Each structure stands twice: as structure tokens, then as C-alpha cells.
mmCIF file of C-alpha atoms in Angstrom:
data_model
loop_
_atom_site.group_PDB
_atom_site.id
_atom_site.type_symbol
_atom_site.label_atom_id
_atom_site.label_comp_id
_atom_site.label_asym_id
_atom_site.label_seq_id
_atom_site.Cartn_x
_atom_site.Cartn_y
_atom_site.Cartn_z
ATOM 1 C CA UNK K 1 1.880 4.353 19.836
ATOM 2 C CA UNK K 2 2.621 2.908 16.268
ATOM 3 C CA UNK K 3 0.050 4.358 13.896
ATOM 4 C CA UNK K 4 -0.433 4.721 9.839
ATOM 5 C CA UNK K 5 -2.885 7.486 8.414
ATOM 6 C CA UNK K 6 -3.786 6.658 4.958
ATOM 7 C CA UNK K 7 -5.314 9.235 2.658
ATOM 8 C CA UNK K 8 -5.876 10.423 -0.637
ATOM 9 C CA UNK K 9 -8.587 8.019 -1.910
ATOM 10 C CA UNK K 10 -11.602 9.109 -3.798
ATOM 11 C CA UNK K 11 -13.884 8.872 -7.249
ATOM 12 C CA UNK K 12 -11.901 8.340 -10.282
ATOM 13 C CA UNK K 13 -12.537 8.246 -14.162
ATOM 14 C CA UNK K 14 -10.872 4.602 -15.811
ATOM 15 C CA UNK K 15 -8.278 5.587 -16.856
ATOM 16 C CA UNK K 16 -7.418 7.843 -14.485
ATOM 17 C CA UNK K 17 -4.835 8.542 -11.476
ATOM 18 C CA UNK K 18 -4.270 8.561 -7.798
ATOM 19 C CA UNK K 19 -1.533 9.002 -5.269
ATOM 20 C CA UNK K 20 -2.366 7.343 -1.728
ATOM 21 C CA UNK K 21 -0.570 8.546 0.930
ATOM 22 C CA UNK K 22 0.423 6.740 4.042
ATOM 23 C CA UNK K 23 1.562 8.877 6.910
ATOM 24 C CA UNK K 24 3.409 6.889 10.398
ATOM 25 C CA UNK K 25 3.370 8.632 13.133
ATOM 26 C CA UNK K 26 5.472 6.566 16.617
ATOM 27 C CA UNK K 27 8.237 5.136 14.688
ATOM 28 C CA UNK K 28 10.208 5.665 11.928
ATOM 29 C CA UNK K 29 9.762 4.218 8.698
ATOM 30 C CA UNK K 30 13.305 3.141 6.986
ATOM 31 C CA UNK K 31 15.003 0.224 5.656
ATOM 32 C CA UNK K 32 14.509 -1.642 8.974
ATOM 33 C CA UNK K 33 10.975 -2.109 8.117
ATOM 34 C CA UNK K 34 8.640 -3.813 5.497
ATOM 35 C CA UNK K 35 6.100 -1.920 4.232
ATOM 36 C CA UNK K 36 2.672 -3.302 2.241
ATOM 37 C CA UNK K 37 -0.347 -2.208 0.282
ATOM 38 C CA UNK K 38 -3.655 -4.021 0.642
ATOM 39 C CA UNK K 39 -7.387 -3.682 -0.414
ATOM 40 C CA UNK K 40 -10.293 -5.351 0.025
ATOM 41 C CA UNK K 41 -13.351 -4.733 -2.389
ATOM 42 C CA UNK K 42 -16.979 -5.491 -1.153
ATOM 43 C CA UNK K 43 -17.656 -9.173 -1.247
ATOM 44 C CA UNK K 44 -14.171 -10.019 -1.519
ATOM 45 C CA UNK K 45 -11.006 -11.142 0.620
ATOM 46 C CA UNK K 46 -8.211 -8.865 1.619
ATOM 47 C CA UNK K 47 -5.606 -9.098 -1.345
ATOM 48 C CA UNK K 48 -1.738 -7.748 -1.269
ATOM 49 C CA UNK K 49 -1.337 -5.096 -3.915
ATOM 50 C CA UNK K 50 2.625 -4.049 -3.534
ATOM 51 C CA UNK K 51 5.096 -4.002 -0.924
ATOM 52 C CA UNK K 52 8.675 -2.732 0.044
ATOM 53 C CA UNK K 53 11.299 -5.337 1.418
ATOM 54 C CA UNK K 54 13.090 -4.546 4.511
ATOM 55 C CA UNK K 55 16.627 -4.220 4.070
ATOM 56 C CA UNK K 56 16.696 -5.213 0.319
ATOM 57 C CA UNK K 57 14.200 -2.284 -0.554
ATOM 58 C CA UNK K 58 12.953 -4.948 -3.352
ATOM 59 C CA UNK K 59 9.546 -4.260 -4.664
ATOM 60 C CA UNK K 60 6.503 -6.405 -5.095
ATOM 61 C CA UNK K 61 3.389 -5.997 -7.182
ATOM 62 C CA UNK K 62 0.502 -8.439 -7.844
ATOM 63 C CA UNK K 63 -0.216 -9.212 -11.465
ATOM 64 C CA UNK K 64 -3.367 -7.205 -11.269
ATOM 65 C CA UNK K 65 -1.152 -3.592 -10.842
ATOM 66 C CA UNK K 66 1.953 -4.736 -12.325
ATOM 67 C CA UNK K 67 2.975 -2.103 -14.684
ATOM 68 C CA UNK K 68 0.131 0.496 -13.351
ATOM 69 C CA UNK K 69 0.660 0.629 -9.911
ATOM 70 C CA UNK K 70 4.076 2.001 -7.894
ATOM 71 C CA UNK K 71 5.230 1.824 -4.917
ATOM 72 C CA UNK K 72 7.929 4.276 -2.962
ATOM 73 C CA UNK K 73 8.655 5.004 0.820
ATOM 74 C CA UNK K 74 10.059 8.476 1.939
ATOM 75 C CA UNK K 75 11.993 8.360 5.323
ATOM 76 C CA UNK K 76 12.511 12.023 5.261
ATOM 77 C CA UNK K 77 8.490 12.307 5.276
ATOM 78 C CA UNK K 78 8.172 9.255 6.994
ATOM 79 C CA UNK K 79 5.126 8.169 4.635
ATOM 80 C CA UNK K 80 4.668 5.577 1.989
ATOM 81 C CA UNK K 81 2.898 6.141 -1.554
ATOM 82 C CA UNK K 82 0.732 3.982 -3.698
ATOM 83 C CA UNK K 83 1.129 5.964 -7.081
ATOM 84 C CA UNK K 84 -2.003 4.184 -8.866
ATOM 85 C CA UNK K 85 -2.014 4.552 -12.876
ATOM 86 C CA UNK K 86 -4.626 3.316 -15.740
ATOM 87 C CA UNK K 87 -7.025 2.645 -12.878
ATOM 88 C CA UNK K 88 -9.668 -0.086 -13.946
ATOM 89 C CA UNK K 89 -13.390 -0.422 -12.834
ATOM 90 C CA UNK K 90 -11.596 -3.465 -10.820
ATOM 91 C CA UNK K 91 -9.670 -1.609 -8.582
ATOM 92 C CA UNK K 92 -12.326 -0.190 -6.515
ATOM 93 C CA UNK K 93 -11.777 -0.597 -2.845
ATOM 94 C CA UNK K 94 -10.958 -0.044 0.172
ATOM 95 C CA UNK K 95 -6.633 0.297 0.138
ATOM 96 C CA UNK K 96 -4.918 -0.114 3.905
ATOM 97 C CA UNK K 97 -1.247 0.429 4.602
ATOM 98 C CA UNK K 98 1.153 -1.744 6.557
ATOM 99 C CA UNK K 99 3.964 -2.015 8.241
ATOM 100 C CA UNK K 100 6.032 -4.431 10.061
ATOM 101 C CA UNK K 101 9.366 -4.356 11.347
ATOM 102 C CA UNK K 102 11.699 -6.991 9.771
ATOM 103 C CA UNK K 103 15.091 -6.155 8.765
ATOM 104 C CA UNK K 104 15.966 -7.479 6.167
ATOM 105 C CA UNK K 105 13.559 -9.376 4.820
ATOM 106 C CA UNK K 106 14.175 -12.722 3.113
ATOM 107 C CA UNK K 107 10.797 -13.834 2.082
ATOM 108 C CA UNK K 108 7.931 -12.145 0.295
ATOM 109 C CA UNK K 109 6.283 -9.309 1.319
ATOM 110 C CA UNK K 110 3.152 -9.554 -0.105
ATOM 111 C CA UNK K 111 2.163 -12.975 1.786
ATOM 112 C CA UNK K 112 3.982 -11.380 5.377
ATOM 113 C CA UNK K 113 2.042 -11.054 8.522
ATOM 114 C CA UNK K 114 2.024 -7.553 9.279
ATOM 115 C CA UNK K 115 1.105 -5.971 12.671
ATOM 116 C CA UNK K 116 0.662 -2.171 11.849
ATOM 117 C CA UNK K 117 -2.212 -1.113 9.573
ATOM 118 C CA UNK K 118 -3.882 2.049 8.611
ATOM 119 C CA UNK K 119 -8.096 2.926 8.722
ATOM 120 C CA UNK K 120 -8.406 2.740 5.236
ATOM 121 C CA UNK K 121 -9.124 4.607 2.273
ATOM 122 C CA UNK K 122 -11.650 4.366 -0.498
ATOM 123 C CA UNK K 123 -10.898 4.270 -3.865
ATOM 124 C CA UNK K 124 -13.819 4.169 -6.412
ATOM 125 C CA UNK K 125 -13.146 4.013 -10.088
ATOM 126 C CA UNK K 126 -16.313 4.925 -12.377
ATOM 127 C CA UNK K 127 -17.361 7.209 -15.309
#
């Protein structure tokens, strides 16, 4: 059974930091698959936040995160990160994992149609 475990949400200062963590468990996670970061705040639709191409290992960031948030993939741990920086009022949410087995993958990550997701995690960014 393919699962994701996210963790390492939780109440942050602006300004502040956090590293999410996303744990697979059933498969491997290497260069055969795409990996993706998504949240959804209350009220609002899910939005892609970063992602990993298959293959290519190209990154991905929305302009919201660009230059705050980073994304890396371990294979030896066979986890994901979301390394979150300069967090903003605005990135409070709920963040989900993904995964999908592509290849290499020639289109974009961000608007791919993954299969594999994570519960969640809540991230909550207020003084």
C-alpha cells in the first residue's frame, strides 16, 4: 500500500521557519517519480506550492514561495521536505504531499494529476 505521512506543521511567528516532512512508506521515492507540495487555506481552493520533476529533478515554485520556500527529496530517507522561510500571515494552511509516478516528466508539475497524497499538516503563521 502506497502511503505519504506528512509532519512537522505547527504555530509560527512571521517571519519565522518550518521544515515539513513527508515520509513514503510502499514504494520508493527516486527519480522515477514526481513529487508535489499543496495547501489549501480555509475558504480557499487547493493551490500547488512546489514540486520535483521526474527524471529531470527540475524544481517548481509558485510566485507566492518563490525565493522563501524549498523543495528537496531524499531517496536514502525516502521522504520529501518543504523547507518554508520568511513565512507570511498568508501561508497558513493546511500543506499535503504528493506523489505520482512519471518518469521523466515533460510537463509541469505543479498543474499534474497526482494519485498519492498525504493527511495533511497544519501550518499556522501568527504573532
Amino acid at each position: 500500500q502506497l502511503q505519504l505521512v506528512e509532519s512537522g506543521g505547527g504555530l509560527v511567528q512571521p517571519g519565522g521557519s518550518l521544515r515539513l516532512s513527508c515520509a513514503a512508506s510502499g514504494f520508493t521515492l527516486d527519480d522515477d517519480y514526481t513529487i508535489g507540495w499543496f495547501r489549501q487555506a480555509p475558504g480557499k481552493e487547493r493551490e500547488g506550492v512546489s514540486c520535483i520533476s521526474g527524471g529531470s529533478g527540475s524544481t517548481k515554485y509558485a510566485d507566492s514561495v518563490q525565493g522563501r520556500f524549498f523543495v528537496s527529496m531524499d531517496s536514502a530517507k525516502n521522504a520529501m521536505y518543504l523547507h518554508m522561510n520568511s513565512l507570511k500571515p498568508e501561508d497558513t494552511a493546511i500543506y499535503y504531499c504528493s506523489a505520482l509516478r512519471t518518469g521523466v516528466l515533460l510537463g509541469s508539475c505543479i498543474t499534474l494529476t497526482y494519485d498519492t497524497w498525504g493527511q495533511g499538516t497544519q501550518v499556522t503563521v501568527s504573532s
